PDB file of C-alpha atoms in Angstrom:
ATOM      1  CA  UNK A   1       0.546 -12.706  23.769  1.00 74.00           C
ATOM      2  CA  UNK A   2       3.747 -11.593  25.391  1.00 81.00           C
ATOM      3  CA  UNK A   3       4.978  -9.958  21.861  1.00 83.00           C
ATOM      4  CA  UNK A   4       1.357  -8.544  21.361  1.00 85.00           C
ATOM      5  CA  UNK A   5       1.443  -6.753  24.778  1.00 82.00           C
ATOM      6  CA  UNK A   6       4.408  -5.154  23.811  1.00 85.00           C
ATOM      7  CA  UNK A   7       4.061  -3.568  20.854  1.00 82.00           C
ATOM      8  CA  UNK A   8       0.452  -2.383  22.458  1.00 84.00           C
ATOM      9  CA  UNK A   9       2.925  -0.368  24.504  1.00 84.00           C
ATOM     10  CA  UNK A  10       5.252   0.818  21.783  1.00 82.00           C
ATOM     11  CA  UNK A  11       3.297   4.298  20.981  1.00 79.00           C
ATOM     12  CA  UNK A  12       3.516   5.288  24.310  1.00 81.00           C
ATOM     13  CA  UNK A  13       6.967   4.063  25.417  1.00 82.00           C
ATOM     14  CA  UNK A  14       8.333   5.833  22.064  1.00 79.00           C
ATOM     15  CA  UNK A  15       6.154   8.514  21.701  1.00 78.00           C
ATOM     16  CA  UNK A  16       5.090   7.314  18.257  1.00 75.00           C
ATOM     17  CA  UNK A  17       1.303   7.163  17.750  1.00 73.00           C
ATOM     18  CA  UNK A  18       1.947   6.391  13.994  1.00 69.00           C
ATOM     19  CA  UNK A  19       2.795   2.449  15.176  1.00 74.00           C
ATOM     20  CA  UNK A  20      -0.404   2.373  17.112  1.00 77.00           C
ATOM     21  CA  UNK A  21      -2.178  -0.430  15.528  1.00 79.00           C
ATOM     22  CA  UNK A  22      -5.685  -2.048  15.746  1.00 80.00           C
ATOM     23  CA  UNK A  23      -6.021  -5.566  17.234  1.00 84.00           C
ATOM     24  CA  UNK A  24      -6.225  -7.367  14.200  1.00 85.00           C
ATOM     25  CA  UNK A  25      -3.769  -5.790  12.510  1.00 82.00           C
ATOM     26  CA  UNK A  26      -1.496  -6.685  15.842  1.00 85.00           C
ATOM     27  CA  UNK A  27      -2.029 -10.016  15.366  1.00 88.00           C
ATOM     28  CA  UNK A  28      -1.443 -10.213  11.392  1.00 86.00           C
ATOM     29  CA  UNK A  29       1.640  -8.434  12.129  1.00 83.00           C
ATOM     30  CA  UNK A  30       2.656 -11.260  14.380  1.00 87.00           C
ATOM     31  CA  UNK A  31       1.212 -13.928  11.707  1.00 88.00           C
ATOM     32  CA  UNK A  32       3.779 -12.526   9.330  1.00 82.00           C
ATOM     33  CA  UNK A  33       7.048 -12.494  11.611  1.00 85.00           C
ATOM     34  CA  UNK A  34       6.200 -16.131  13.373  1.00 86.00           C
ATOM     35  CA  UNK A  35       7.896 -17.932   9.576  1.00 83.00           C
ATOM     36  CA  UNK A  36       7.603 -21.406  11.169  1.00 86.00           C
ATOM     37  CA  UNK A  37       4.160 -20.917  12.211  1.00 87.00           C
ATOM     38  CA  UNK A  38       4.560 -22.402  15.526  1.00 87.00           C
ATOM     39  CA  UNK A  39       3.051 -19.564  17.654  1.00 86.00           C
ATOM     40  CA  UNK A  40       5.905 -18.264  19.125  1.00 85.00           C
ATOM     41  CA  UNK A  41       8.856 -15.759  17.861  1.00 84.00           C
ATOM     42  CA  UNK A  42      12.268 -16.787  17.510  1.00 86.00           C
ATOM     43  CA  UNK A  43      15.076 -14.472  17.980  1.00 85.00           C
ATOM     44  CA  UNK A  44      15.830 -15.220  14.443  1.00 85.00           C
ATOM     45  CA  UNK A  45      12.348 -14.365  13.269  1.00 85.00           C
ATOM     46  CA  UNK A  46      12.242 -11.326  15.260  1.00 84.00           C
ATOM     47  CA  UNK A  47      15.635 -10.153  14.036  1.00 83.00           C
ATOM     48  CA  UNK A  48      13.615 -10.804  10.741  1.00 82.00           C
ATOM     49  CA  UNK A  49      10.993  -7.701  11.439  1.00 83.00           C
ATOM     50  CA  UNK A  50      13.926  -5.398  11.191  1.00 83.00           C
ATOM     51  CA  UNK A  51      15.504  -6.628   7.945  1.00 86.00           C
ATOM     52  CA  UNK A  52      15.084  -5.198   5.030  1.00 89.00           C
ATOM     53  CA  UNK A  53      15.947  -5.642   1.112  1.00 90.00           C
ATOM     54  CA  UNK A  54      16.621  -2.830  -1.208  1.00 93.00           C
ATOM     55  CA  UNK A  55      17.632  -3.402  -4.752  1.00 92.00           C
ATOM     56  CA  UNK A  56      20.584  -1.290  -6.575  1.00 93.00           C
ATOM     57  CA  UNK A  57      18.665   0.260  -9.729  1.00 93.00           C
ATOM     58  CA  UNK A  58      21.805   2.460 -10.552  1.00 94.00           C
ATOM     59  CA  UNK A  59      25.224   2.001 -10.298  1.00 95.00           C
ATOM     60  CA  UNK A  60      26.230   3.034  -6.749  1.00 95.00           C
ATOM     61  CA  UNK A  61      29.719   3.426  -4.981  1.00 94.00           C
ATOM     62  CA  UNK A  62      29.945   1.826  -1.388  1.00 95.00           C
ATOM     63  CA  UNK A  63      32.351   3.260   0.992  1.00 95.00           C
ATOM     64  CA  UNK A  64      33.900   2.320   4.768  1.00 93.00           C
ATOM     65  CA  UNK A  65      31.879   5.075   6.330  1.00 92.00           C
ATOM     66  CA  UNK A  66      29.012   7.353   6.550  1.00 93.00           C
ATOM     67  CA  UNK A  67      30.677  10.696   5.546  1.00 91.00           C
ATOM     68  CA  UNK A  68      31.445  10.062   1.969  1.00 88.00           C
ATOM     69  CA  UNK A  69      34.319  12.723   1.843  1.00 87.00           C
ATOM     70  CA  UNK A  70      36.027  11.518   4.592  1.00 89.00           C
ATOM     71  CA  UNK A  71      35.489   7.850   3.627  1.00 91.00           C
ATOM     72  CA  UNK A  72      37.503   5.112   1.606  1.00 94.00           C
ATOM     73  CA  UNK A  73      35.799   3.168  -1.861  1.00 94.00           C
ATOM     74  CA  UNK A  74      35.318  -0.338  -1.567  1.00 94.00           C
ATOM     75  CA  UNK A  75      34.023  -1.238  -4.225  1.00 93.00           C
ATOM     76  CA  UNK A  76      30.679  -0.646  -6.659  1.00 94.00           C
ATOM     77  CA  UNK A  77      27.238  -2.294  -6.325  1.00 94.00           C
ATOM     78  CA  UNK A  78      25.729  -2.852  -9.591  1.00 94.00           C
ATOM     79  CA  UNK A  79      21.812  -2.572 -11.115  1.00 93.00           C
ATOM     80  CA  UNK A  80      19.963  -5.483 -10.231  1.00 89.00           C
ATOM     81  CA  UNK A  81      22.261  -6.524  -7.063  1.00 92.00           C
ATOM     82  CA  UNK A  82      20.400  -6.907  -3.290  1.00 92.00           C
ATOM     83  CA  UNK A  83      21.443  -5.338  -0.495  1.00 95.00           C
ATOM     84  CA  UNK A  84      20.315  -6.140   3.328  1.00 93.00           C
ATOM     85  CA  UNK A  85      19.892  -3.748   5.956  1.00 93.00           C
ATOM     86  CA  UNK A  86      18.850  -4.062   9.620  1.00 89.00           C
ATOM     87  CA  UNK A  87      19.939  -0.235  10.195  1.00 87.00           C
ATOM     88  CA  UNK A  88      17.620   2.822   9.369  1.00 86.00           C
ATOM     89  CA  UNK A  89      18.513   5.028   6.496  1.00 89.00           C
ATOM     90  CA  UNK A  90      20.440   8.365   7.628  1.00 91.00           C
ATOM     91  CA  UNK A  91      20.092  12.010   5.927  1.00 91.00           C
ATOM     92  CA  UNK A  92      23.463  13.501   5.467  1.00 90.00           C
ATOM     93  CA  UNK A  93      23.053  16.748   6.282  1.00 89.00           C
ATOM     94  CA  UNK A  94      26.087  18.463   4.301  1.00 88.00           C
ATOM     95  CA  UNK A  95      25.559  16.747   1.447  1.00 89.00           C
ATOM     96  CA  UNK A  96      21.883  16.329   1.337  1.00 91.00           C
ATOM     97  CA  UNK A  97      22.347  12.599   0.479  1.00 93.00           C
ATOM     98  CA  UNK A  98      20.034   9.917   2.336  1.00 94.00           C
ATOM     99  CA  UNK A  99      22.452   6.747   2.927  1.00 95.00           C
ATOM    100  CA  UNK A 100      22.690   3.555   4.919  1.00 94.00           C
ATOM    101  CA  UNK A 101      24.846   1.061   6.018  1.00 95.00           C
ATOM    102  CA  UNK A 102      24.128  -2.398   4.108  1.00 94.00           C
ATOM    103  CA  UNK A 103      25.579  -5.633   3.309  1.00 94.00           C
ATOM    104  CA  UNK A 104      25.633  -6.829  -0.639  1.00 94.00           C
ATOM    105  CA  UNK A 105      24.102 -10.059  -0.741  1.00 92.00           C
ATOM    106  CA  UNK A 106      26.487 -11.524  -3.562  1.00 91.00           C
ATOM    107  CA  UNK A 107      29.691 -10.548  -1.982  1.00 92.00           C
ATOM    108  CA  UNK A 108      29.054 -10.343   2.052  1.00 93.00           C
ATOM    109  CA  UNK A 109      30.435  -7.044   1.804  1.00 94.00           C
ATOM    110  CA  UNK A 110      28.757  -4.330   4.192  1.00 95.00           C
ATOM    111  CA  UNK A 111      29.671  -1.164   4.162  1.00 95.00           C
ATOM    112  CA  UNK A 112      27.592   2.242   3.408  1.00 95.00           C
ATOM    113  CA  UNK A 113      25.777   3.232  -0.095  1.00 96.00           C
ATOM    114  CA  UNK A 114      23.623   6.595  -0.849  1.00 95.00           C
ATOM    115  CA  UNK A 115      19.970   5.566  -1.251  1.00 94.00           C
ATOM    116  CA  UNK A 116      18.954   8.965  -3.097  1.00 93.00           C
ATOM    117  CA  UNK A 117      21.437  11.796  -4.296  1.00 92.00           C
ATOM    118  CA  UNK A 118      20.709  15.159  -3.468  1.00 90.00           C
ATOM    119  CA  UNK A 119      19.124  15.741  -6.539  1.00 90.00           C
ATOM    120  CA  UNK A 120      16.324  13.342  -5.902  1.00 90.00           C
ATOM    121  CA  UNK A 121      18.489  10.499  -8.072  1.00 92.00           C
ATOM    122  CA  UNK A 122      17.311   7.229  -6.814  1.00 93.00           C
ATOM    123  CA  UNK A 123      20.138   4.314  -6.401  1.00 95.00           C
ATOM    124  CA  UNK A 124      18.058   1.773  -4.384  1.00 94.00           C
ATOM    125  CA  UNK A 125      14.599   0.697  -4.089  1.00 90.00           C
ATOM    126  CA  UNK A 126      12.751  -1.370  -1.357  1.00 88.00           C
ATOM    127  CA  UNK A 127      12.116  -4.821  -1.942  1.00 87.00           C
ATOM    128  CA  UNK A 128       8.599  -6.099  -0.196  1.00 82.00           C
ATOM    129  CA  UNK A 129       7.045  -9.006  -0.706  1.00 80.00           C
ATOM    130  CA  UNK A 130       4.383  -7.069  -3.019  1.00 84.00           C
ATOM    131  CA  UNK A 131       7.212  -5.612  -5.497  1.00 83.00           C
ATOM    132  CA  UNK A 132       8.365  -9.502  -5.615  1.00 83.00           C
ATOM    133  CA  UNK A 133       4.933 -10.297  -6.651  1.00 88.00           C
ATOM    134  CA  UNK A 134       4.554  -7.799  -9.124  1.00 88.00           C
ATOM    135  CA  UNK A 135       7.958  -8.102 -10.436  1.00 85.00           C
ATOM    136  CA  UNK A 136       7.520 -11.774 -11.050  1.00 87.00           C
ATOM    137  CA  UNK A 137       3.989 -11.363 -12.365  1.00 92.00           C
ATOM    138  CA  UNK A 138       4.931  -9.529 -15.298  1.00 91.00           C
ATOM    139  CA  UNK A 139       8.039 -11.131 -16.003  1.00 91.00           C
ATOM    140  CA  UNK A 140       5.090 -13.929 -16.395  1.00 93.00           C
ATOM    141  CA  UNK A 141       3.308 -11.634 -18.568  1.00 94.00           C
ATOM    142  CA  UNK A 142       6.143 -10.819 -20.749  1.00 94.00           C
ATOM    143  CA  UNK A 143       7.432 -14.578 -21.332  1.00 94.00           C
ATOM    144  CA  UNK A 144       3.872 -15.027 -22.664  1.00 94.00           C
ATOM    145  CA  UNK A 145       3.136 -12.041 -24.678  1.00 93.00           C
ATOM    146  CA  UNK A 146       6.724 -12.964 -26.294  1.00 94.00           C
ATOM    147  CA  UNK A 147       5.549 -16.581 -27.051  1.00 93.00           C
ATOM    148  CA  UNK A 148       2.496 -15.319 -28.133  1.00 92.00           C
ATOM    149  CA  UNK A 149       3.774 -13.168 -30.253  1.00 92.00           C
ATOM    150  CA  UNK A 150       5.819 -15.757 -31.688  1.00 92.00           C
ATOM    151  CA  UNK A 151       2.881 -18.036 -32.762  1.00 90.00           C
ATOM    152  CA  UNK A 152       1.824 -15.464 -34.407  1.00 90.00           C
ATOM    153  CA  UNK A 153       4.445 -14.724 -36.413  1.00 91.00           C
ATOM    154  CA  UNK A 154       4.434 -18.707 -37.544  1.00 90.00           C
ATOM    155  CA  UNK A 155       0.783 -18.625 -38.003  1.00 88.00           C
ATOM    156  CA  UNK A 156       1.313 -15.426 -40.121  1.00 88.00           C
ATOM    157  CA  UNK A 157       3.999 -17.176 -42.195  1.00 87.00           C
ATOM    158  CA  UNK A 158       1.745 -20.382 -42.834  1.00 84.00           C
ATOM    159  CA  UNK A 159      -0.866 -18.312 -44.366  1.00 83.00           C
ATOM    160  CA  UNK A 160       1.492 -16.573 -46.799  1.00 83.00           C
ATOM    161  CA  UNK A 161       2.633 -20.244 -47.453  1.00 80.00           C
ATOM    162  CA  UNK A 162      -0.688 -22.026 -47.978  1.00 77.00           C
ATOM    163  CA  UNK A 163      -1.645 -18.440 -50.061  1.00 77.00           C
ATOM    164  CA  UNK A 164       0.264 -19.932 -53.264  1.00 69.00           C
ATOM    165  CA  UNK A 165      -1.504 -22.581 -53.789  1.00 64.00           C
ATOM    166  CA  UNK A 166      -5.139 -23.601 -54.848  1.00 71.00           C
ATOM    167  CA  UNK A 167      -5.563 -26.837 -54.026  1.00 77.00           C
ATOM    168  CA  UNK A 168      -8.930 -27.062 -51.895  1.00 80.00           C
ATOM    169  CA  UNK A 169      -6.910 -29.359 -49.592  1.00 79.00           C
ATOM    170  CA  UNK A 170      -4.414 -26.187 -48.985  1.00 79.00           C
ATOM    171  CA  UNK A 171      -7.938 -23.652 -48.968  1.00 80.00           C
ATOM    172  CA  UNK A 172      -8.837 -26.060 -46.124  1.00 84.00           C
ATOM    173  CA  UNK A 173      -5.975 -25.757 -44.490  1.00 83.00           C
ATOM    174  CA  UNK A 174      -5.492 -21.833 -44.467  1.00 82.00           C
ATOM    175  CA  UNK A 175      -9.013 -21.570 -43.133  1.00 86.00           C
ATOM    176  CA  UNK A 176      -8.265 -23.380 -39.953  1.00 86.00           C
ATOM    177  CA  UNK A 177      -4.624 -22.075 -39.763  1.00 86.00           C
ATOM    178  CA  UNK A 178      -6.641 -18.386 -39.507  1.00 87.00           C
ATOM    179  CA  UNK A 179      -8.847 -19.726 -36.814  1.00 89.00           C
ATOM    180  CA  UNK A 180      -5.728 -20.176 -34.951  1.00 90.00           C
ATOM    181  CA  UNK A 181      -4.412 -17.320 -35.920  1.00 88.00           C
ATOM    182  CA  UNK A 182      -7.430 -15.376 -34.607  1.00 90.00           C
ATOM    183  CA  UNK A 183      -7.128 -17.483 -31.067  1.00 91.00           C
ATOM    184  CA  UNK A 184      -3.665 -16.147 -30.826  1.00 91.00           C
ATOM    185  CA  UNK A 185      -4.654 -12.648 -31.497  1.00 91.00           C
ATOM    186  CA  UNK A 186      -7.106 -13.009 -28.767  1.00 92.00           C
ATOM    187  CA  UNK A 187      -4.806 -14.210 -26.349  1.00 92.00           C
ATOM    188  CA  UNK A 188      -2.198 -11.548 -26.990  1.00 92.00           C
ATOM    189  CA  UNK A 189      -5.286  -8.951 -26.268  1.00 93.00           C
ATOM    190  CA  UNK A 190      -5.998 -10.140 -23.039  1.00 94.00           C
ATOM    191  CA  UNK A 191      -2.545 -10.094 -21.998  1.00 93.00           C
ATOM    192  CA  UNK A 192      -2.437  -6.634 -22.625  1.00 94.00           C
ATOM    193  CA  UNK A 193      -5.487  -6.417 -21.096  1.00 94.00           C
ATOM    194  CA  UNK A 194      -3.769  -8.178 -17.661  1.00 94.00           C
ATOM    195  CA  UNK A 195      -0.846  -6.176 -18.061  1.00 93.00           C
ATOM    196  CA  UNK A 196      -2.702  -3.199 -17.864  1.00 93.00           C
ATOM    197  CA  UNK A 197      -4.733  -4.328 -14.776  1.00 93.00           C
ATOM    198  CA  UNK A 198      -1.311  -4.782 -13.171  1.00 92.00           C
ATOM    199  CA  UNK A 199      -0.078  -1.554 -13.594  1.00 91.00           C
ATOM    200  CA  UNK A 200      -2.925  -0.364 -12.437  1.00 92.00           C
ATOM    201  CA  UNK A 201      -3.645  -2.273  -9.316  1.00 90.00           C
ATOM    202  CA  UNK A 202       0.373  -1.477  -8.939  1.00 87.00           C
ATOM    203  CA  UNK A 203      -0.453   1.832  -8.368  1.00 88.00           C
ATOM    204  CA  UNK A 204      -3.395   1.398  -6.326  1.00 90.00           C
ATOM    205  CA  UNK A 205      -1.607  -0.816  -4.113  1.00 86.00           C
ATOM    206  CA  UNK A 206       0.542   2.188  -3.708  1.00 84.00           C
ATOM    207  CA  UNK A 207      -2.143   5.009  -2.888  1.00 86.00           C
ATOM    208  CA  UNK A 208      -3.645   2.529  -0.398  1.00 84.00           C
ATOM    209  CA  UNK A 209       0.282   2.164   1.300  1.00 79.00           C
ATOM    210  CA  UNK A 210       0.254   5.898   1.602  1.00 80.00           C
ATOM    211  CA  UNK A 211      -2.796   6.221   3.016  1.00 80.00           C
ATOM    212  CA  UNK A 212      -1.600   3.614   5.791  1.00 75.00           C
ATOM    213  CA  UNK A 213       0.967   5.852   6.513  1.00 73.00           C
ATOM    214  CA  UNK A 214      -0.390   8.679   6.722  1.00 75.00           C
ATOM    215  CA  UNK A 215      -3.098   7.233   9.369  1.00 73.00           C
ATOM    216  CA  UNK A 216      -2.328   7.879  11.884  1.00 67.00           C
ATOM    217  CA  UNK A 217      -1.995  12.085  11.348  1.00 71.00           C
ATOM    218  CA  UNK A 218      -5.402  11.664  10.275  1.00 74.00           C
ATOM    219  CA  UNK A 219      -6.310   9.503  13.523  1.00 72.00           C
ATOM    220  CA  UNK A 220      -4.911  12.678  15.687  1.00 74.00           C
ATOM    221  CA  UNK A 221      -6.574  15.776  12.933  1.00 75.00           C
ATOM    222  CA  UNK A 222      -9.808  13.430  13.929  1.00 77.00           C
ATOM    223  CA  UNK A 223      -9.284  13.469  17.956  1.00 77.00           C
ATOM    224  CA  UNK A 224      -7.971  17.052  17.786  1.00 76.00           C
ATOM    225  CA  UNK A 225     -11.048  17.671  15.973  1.00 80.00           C
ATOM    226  CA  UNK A 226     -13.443  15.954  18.504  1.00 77.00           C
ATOM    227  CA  UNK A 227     -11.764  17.966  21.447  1.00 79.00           C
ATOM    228  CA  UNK A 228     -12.797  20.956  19.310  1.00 80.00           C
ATOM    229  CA  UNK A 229     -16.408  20.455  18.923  1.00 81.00           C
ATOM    230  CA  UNK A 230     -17.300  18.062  22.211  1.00 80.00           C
ATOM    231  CA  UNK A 231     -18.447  21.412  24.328  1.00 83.00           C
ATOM    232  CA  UNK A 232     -20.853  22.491  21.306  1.00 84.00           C
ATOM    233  CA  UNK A 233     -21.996  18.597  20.997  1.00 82.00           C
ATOM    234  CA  UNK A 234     -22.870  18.567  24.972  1.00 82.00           C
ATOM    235  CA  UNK A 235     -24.693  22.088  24.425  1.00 85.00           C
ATOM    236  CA  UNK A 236     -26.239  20.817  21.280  1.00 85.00           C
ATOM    237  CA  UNK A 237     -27.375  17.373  23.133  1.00 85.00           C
ATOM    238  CA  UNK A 238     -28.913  19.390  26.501  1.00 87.00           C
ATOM    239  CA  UNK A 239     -30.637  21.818  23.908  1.00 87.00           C
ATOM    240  CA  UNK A 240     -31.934  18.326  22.396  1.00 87.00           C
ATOM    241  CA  UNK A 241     -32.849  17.107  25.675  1.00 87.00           C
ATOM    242  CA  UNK A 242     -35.238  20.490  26.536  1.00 87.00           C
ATOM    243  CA  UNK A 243     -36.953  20.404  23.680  1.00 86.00           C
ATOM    244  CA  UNK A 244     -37.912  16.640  23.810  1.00 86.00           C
ATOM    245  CA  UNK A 245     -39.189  18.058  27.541  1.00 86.00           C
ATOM    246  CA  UNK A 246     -40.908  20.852  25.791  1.00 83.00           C
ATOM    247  CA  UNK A 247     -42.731  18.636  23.686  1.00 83.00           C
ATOM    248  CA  UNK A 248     -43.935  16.410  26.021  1.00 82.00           C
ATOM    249  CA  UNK A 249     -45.110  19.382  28.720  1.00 81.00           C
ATOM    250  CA  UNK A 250     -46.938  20.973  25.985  1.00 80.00           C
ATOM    251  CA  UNK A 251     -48.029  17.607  24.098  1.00 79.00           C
ATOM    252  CA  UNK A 252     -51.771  17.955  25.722  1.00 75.00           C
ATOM    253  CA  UNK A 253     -51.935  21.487  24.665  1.00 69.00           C
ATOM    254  CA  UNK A 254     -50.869  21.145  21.258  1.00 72.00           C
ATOM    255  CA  UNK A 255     -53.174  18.321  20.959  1.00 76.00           C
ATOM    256  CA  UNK A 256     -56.206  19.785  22.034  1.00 71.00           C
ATOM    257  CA  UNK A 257     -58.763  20.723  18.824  1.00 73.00           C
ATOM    258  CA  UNK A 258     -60.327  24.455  18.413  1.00 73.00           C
ATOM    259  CA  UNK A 259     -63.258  23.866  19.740  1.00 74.00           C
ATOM    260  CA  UNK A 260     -61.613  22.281  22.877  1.00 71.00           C
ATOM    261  CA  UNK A 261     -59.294  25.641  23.061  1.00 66.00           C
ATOM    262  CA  UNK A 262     -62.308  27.959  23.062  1.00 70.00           C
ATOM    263  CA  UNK A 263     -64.090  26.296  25.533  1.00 70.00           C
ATOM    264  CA  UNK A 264     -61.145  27.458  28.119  1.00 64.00           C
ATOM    265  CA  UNK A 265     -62.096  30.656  30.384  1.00 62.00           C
ATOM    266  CA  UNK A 266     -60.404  33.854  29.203  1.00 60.00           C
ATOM    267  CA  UNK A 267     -57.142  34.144  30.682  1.00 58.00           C
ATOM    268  CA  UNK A 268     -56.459  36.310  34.067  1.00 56.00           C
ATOM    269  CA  UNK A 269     -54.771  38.472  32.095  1.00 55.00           C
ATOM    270  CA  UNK A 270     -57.741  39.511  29.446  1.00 49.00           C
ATOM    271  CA  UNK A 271     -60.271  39.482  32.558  1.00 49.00           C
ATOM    272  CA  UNK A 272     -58.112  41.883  34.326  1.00 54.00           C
ATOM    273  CA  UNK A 273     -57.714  44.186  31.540  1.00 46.00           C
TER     274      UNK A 273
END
């Protein structure tokens, strides 16, 4: 409760409405930090909300300090290696390089690597537990459409075998050898087929995150909005309000049938005249 009240209070204490989140989303939020499950945080486990994983996907140089010309090499993180961070990434404004202080998992080393070049070239990418997923999903995908492939390369060669002959024995044999063959086939299909489903639900996955993100702009356009148009909606519900009035003063009249109507005396107004 005591971790839920606070970050309640985080959008206003740091001015940031875009970490303003719904109740359950609070709560799954704390779901995901509490590891052991015990209902409580940990400083461990709360140190863990701040740590993040990026991994090198091109050759990279880190350095003793943020200012790479007035800093000193140490060394060269290669594709494929992890890096940890609990510090936020940092625009260098002379150079036009984002960077960030890290620590290479493999070697303990921590010093400070460019995340993107200032000409958009990308050196690290952000691990989540999604991209983990994903990553290991079609490394799934690929072991089988490899083994797959290679059944069907011996199937393939079995039929050119049992081709030379004409015993019925051998005729026999090719026949079922193709049913096999044609099971295979299948299966390689509809691992194409799942490949293509992740690639796409890849990229859904990533509309959807940008759409989180950009929330909570579209939770102030929508309250900046309803500031706009709440005088017109209080005119527009008192003009509602007077006609529903109208309509029930003049219900009687409106009901009455023609004959009832000319049976009323002439108005003052026609007597007078």
């Amino acid at each position: 409760e005591v971790f839920l009240e606070c970050l309640s209070k985080l959008p206003a204490t740091l001015g940031r409405e875009e970490i303003e989140f719904e109740a359950a989303r609070s709560e799954a939020i704390f779901a995901f930090a509490d590891a052991d499950a015990d209902g409580k945080l940990s400083p461990e486990e709360f140190k863990g909300l701040f740590k993040q994983r990026f991994n090198c996907v091109k050759e990279v140089t880190i350095t003793d300090g943020f200012d790479v010309t007035k800093s000193k090499t140490l060394g060269k993180v290669a594709p494929g290696e992890l890096v940890e961070t609990m510090q936020g990434e940092a625009k260098d404004e002379e150079t036009g390089m984002t960077r960030i202080e890290c620590t290479v998992v493999s070697t303990g080393q921590t010093g400070f690597v460019t995340m993107q070049g200032n000409q958009g070239t990308k050196f690290m990418e952000l691990i989540s537990p999604f991209s983990i997923f994903v990553s290991e999903l079609n490394e799934t995908v690929e072991k089988c459409l490899k083994s797959v492939s290679m059944m069907s390369a011996f199937f393939g060669n079995k039929i050119s075998e049992l081709n030379t002959g004409t015993d019925p024995v051998l005729t026999k044999a090719k026949a079922e050898v193709l049913k096999s063959k044609t099971r295979v086939s299948h299966a390689s299909s509809e691992l194409q087929k799942l490949k293509a489903k992740i690639a796409s639900g890849r990229s859904e996955y990533g509309k959807k995150e940008a759409k989180e993100k950009n929330a909570h702009i579209e939770r102030k356009d929508r309250k900046e909005a309803e500031a706009l148009v709440a005088p017109a909606m209080a005119k527009v519900e008192a003009l509602d309000a007077a006609m529903a009035a109208l309509d029930e003063a003049t219900k009687t009249l409106v009901s009455l049938s023609k004959v009832e109507l000319e049976a009323f005396l002439t108005p003052q107004t026609v007597a007078e005249a």
